[in-house]
């Protein structure tokens, strides 16, 4: 296996490598001190048709934080398992609104790595069980909505796309004209198109009402949005640094919607990597 260790402090990186070696004595441990090192390693690894299996990423780095690097790694090595390292206390982790599971507190010891690896599988199972909340939205891969863990049915594909776009907007209001540009991009905005948008909004409201979640919509004069606090969304969790969301990302966001290609900005700096 290939294991990446990232820390901008040379002594901390040397110590981390030593402790990882105790846990994985027969595997390749690749050390990096900055984003440029990571980019070079990713290039070399991909060119050799290999993969990175584990990545130990320091959270606080001079140019970029570890969460962003983790997202980049997941883009190119979907099966990589991410573990974050940090010098911050549990209280600081709480302040960052990120979960302590899957995070290693410095100074790191081999036994800490083993404990976290043992916990991670069970921890992810527990988190998946918690996802059986009222509304769960899947944006990685195909867009799907689950209510009480059951797939939600949309009568029209356009109403499903409308809901997907509102999720992508994360609570920001969208005008009728903007929705027309998204849903009917090849048509000029006129009365007919405006009426079509109104019909799609009506279909969506009916779909949500049948599912018992119509209160998720926020409608005001010429503006439509969703309440993001009422859904559990993998993309939202990803941005918060949630390990379950990071490790579930496979390089695809709302597959099939052209407008979504411009909305994967939460993974930064991956454009620096050239095949």
PDB file of C-alpha atoms in Angstrom, residues 139-251:
ATOM      1  CA  UNK A 139     -25.488  14.862  -4.305  1.00  0.00           C
ATOM      2  CA  UNK A 140     -22.374  12.744  -4.843  1.00  0.00           C
ATOM      3  CA  UNK A 141     -22.967  10.689  -7.966  1.00  0.00           C
ATOM      4  CA  UNK A 142     -26.627  10.770  -9.018  1.00  0.00           C
ATOM      5  CA  UNK A 143     -28.914  13.197  -7.217  1.00  0.00           C
ATOM      6  CA  UNK A 144     -31.387  11.425  -4.933  1.00  0.00           C
ATOM      7  CA  UNK A 145     -33.630  12.399  -2.032  1.00  0.00           C
ATOM      8  CA  UNK A 146     -34.591  10.055   0.816  1.00  0.00           C
ATOM      9  CA  UNK A 147     -37.400  10.662   3.281  1.00  0.00           C
ATOM     10  CA  UNK A 148     -37.302   8.419   6.348  1.00  0.00           C
ATOM     11  CA  UNK A 149     -34.695   6.410   4.428  1.00  0.00           C
ATOM     12  CA  UNK A 150     -37.048   5.785   1.482  1.00  0.00           C
ATOM     13  CA  UNK A 151     -36.388   7.217  -2.018  1.00  0.00           C
ATOM     14  CA  UNK A 152     -38.608  10.182  -2.792  1.00  0.00           C
ATOM     15  CA  UNK A 153     -40.668  10.024  -5.987  1.00  0.00           C
ATOM     16  CA  UNK A 154     -40.807  13.009  -8.352  1.00  0.00           C
ATOM     17  CA  UNK A 155     -43.630  13.121 -10.897  1.00  0.00           C
ATOM     18  CA  UNK A 156     -41.553  15.173 -13.340  1.00  0.00           C
ATOM     19  CA  UNK A 157     -37.829  15.023 -14.039  1.00  0.00           C
ATOM     20  CA  UNK A 158     -37.819  18.833 -14.197  1.00  0.00           C
ATOM     21  CA  UNK A 159     -39.240  19.115 -10.690  1.00  0.00           C
ATOM     22  CA  UNK A 160     -36.464  16.833  -9.456  1.00  0.00           C
ATOM     23  CA  UNK A 161     -33.883  18.981 -11.245  1.00  0.00           C
ATOM     24  CA  UNK A 162     -35.432  22.083  -9.720  1.00  0.00           C
ATOM     25  CA  UNK A 163     -35.075  20.617  -6.244  1.00  0.00           C
ATOM     26  CA  UNK A 164     -31.479  19.617  -7.026  1.00  0.00           C
ATOM     27  CA  UNK A 165     -30.677  23.184  -8.055  1.00  0.00           C
ATOM     28  CA  UNK A 166     -32.224  24.578  -4.875  1.00  0.00           C
ATOM     29  CA  UNK A 167     -30.088  22.187  -2.831  1.00  0.00           C
ATOM     30  CA  UNK A 168     -27.050  23.372  -4.760  1.00  0.00           C
ATOM     31  CA  UNK A 169     -27.960  26.976  -3.883  1.00  0.00           C
ATOM     32  CA  UNK A 170     -27.830  26.100  -0.150  1.00  0.00           C
ATOM     33  CA  UNK A 171     -30.729  28.299   0.887  1.00  0.00           C
ATOM     34  CA  UNK A 172     -30.081  31.224  -1.434  1.00  0.00           C
ATOM     35  CA  UNK A 173     -33.187  32.482  -3.179  1.00  0.00           C
ATOM     36  CA  UNK A 174     -33.606  31.991  -6.945  1.00  0.00           C
ATOM     37  CA  UNK A 175     -35.754  34.117  -9.243  1.00  0.00           C
ATOM     38  CA  UNK A 176     -38.157  32.761 -11.832  1.00  0.00           C
ATOM     39  CA  UNK A 177     -35.950  34.101 -14.622  1.00  0.00           C
ATOM     40  CA  UNK A 178     -32.903  32.324 -13.195  1.00  0.00           C
ATOM     41  CA  UNK A 179     -34.842  29.056 -12.880  1.00  0.00           C
ATOM     42  CA  UNK A 180     -35.907  29.409 -16.502  1.00  0.00           C
ATOM     43  CA  UNK A 181     -32.256  29.743 -17.545  1.00  0.00           C
ATOM     44  CA  UNK A 182     -31.434  26.551 -15.641  1.00  0.00           C
ATOM     45  CA  UNK A 183     -34.450  24.410 -16.546  1.00  0.00           C
ATOM     46  CA  UNK A 184     -35.024  25.672 -20.094  1.00  0.00           C
ATOM     47  CA  UNK A 185     -31.604  26.952 -21.074  1.00  0.00           C
ATOM     48  CA  UNK A 186     -32.204  26.738 -24.826  1.00  0.00           C
ATOM     49  CA  UNK A 187     -35.408  28.810 -24.733  1.00  0.00           C
ATOM     50  CA  UNK A 188     -35.739  32.572 -24.608  1.00  0.00           C
ATOM     51  CA  UNK A 189     -37.324  33.928 -21.462  1.00  0.00           C
ATOM     52  CA  UNK A 190     -40.905  34.845 -22.338  1.00  0.00           C
ATOM     53  CA  UNK A 191     -44.409  34.358 -20.976  1.00  0.00           C
ATOM     54  CA  UNK A 192     -44.565  30.735 -22.127  1.00  0.00           C
ATOM     55  CA  UNK A 193     -41.297  29.820 -20.435  1.00  0.00           C
ATOM     56  CA  UNK A 194     -42.291  31.723 -17.296  1.00  0.00           C
ATOM     57  CA  UNK A 195     -45.538  29.745 -17.151  1.00  0.00           C
ATOM     58  CA  UNK A 196     -43.598  26.501 -17.609  1.00  0.00           C
ATOM     59  CA  UNK A 197     -41.400  27.384 -14.644  1.00  0.00           C
ATOM     60  CA  UNK A 198     -44.508  28.123 -12.575  1.00  0.00           C
ATOM     61  CA  UNK A 199     -45.900  24.696 -13.490  1.00  0.00           C
ATOM     62  CA  UNK A 200     -42.634  22.954 -12.509  1.00  0.00           C
ATOM     63  CA  UNK A 201     -42.634  24.754  -9.163  1.00  0.00           C
ATOM     64  CA  UNK A 202     -46.232  23.617  -8.653  1.00  0.00           C
ATOM     65  CA  UNK A 203     -45.283  19.998  -9.458  1.00  0.00           C
ATOM     66  CA  UNK A 204     -42.414  20.187  -6.970  1.00  0.00           C
ATOM     67  CA  UNK A 205     -44.690  21.525  -4.239  1.00  0.00           C
ATOM     68  CA  UNK A 206     -47.078  18.612  -4.874  1.00  0.00           C
ATOM     69  CA  UNK A 207     -44.198  16.104  -4.731  1.00  0.00           C
ATOM     70  CA  UNK A 208     -42.976  17.559  -1.445  1.00  0.00           C
ATOM     71  CA  UNK A 209     -46.481  17.617  -0.015  1.00  0.00           C
ATOM     72  CA  UNK A 210     -46.999  13.926  -0.835  1.00  0.00           C
ATOM     73  CA  UNK A 211     -43.733  13.164   0.943  1.00  0.00           C
ATOM     74  CA  UNK A 212     -44.820  15.262   3.940  1.00  0.00           C
ATOM     75  CA  UNK A 213     -41.938  17.716   3.670  1.00  0.00           C
ATOM     76  CA  UNK A 214     -43.532  20.684   1.904  1.00  0.00           C
ATOM     77  CA  UNK A 215     -42.314  23.051   4.646  1.00  0.00           C
ATOM     78  CA  UNK A 216     -38.771  22.709   3.300  1.00  0.00           C
ATOM     79  CA  UNK A 217     -39.608  25.267   0.583  1.00  0.00           C
ATOM     80  CA  UNK A 218     -39.185  28.963   1.289  1.00  0.00           C
ATOM     81  CA  UNK A 219     -41.189  31.066  -1.159  1.00  0.00           C
ATOM     82  CA  UNK A 220     -41.395  34.825  -1.339  1.00  0.00           C
ATOM     83  CA  UNK A 221     -42.120  37.301  -4.126  1.00  0.00           C
ATOM     84  CA  UNK A 222     -40.211  36.084  -7.220  1.00  0.00           C
ATOM     85  CA  UNK A 223     -37.879  33.994  -5.091  1.00  0.00           C
ATOM     86  CA  UNK A 224     -37.699  30.305  -4.256  1.00  0.00           C
ATOM     87  CA  UNK A 225     -35.323  28.520  -1.887  1.00  0.00           C
ATOM     88  CA  UNK A 226     -35.070  25.584   0.485  1.00  0.00           C
ATOM     89  CA  UNK A 227     -34.303  25.609   4.176  1.00  0.00           C
ATOM     90  CA  UNK A 228     -30.870  23.915   4.290  1.00  0.00           C
ATOM     91  CA  UNK A 229     -31.191  23.326   8.025  1.00  0.00           C
ATOM     92  CA  UNK A 230     -33.975  20.812   7.389  1.00  0.00           C
ATOM     93  CA  UNK A 231     -31.932  18.396   5.295  1.00  0.00           C
ATOM     94  CA  UNK A 232     -28.965  16.116   5.784  1.00  0.00           C
ATOM     95  CA  UNK A 233     -26.788  16.613   2.700  1.00  0.00           C
ATOM     96  CA  UNK A 234     -23.461  14.955   1.854  1.00  0.00           C
ATOM     97  CA  UNK A 235     -22.174  18.092   0.078  1.00  0.00           C
ATOM     98  CA  UNK A 236     -22.976  20.286   3.080  1.00  0.00           C
ATOM     99  CA  UNK A 237     -21.243  17.833   5.416  1.00  0.00           C
ATOM    100  CA  UNK A 238     -18.266  17.673   3.045  1.00  0.00           C
ATOM    101  CA  UNK A 239     -17.704  21.399   3.366  1.00  0.00           C
ATOM    102  CA  UNK A 240     -17.743  21.080   7.166  1.00  0.00           C
ATOM    103  CA  UNK A 241     -14.920  18.534   7.006  1.00  0.00           C
ATOM    104  CA  UNK A 242     -17.088  15.542   7.915  1.00  0.00           C
ATOM    105  CA  UNK A 243     -15.044  12.373   7.322  1.00  0.00           C
ATOM    106  CA  UNK A 244     -18.017  10.256   6.263  1.00  0.00           C
ATOM    107  CA  UNK A 245     -18.847  12.754   3.522  1.00  0.00           C
ATOM    108  CA  UNK A 246     -15.226  13.179   2.444  1.00  0.00           C
ATOM    109  CA  UNK A 247     -14.712   9.437   2.156  1.00  0.00           C
ATOM    110  CA  UNK A 248     -17.969   8.983   0.238  1.00  0.00           C
ATOM    111  CA  UNK A 249     -16.956  11.415  -2.519  1.00  0.00           C
ATOM    112  CA  UNK A 250     -16.042   9.651  -5.774  1.00  0.00           C
ATOM    113  CA  UNK A 251     -15.348  12.624  -8.045  1.00  0.00           C
TER     114      UNK A 251
END
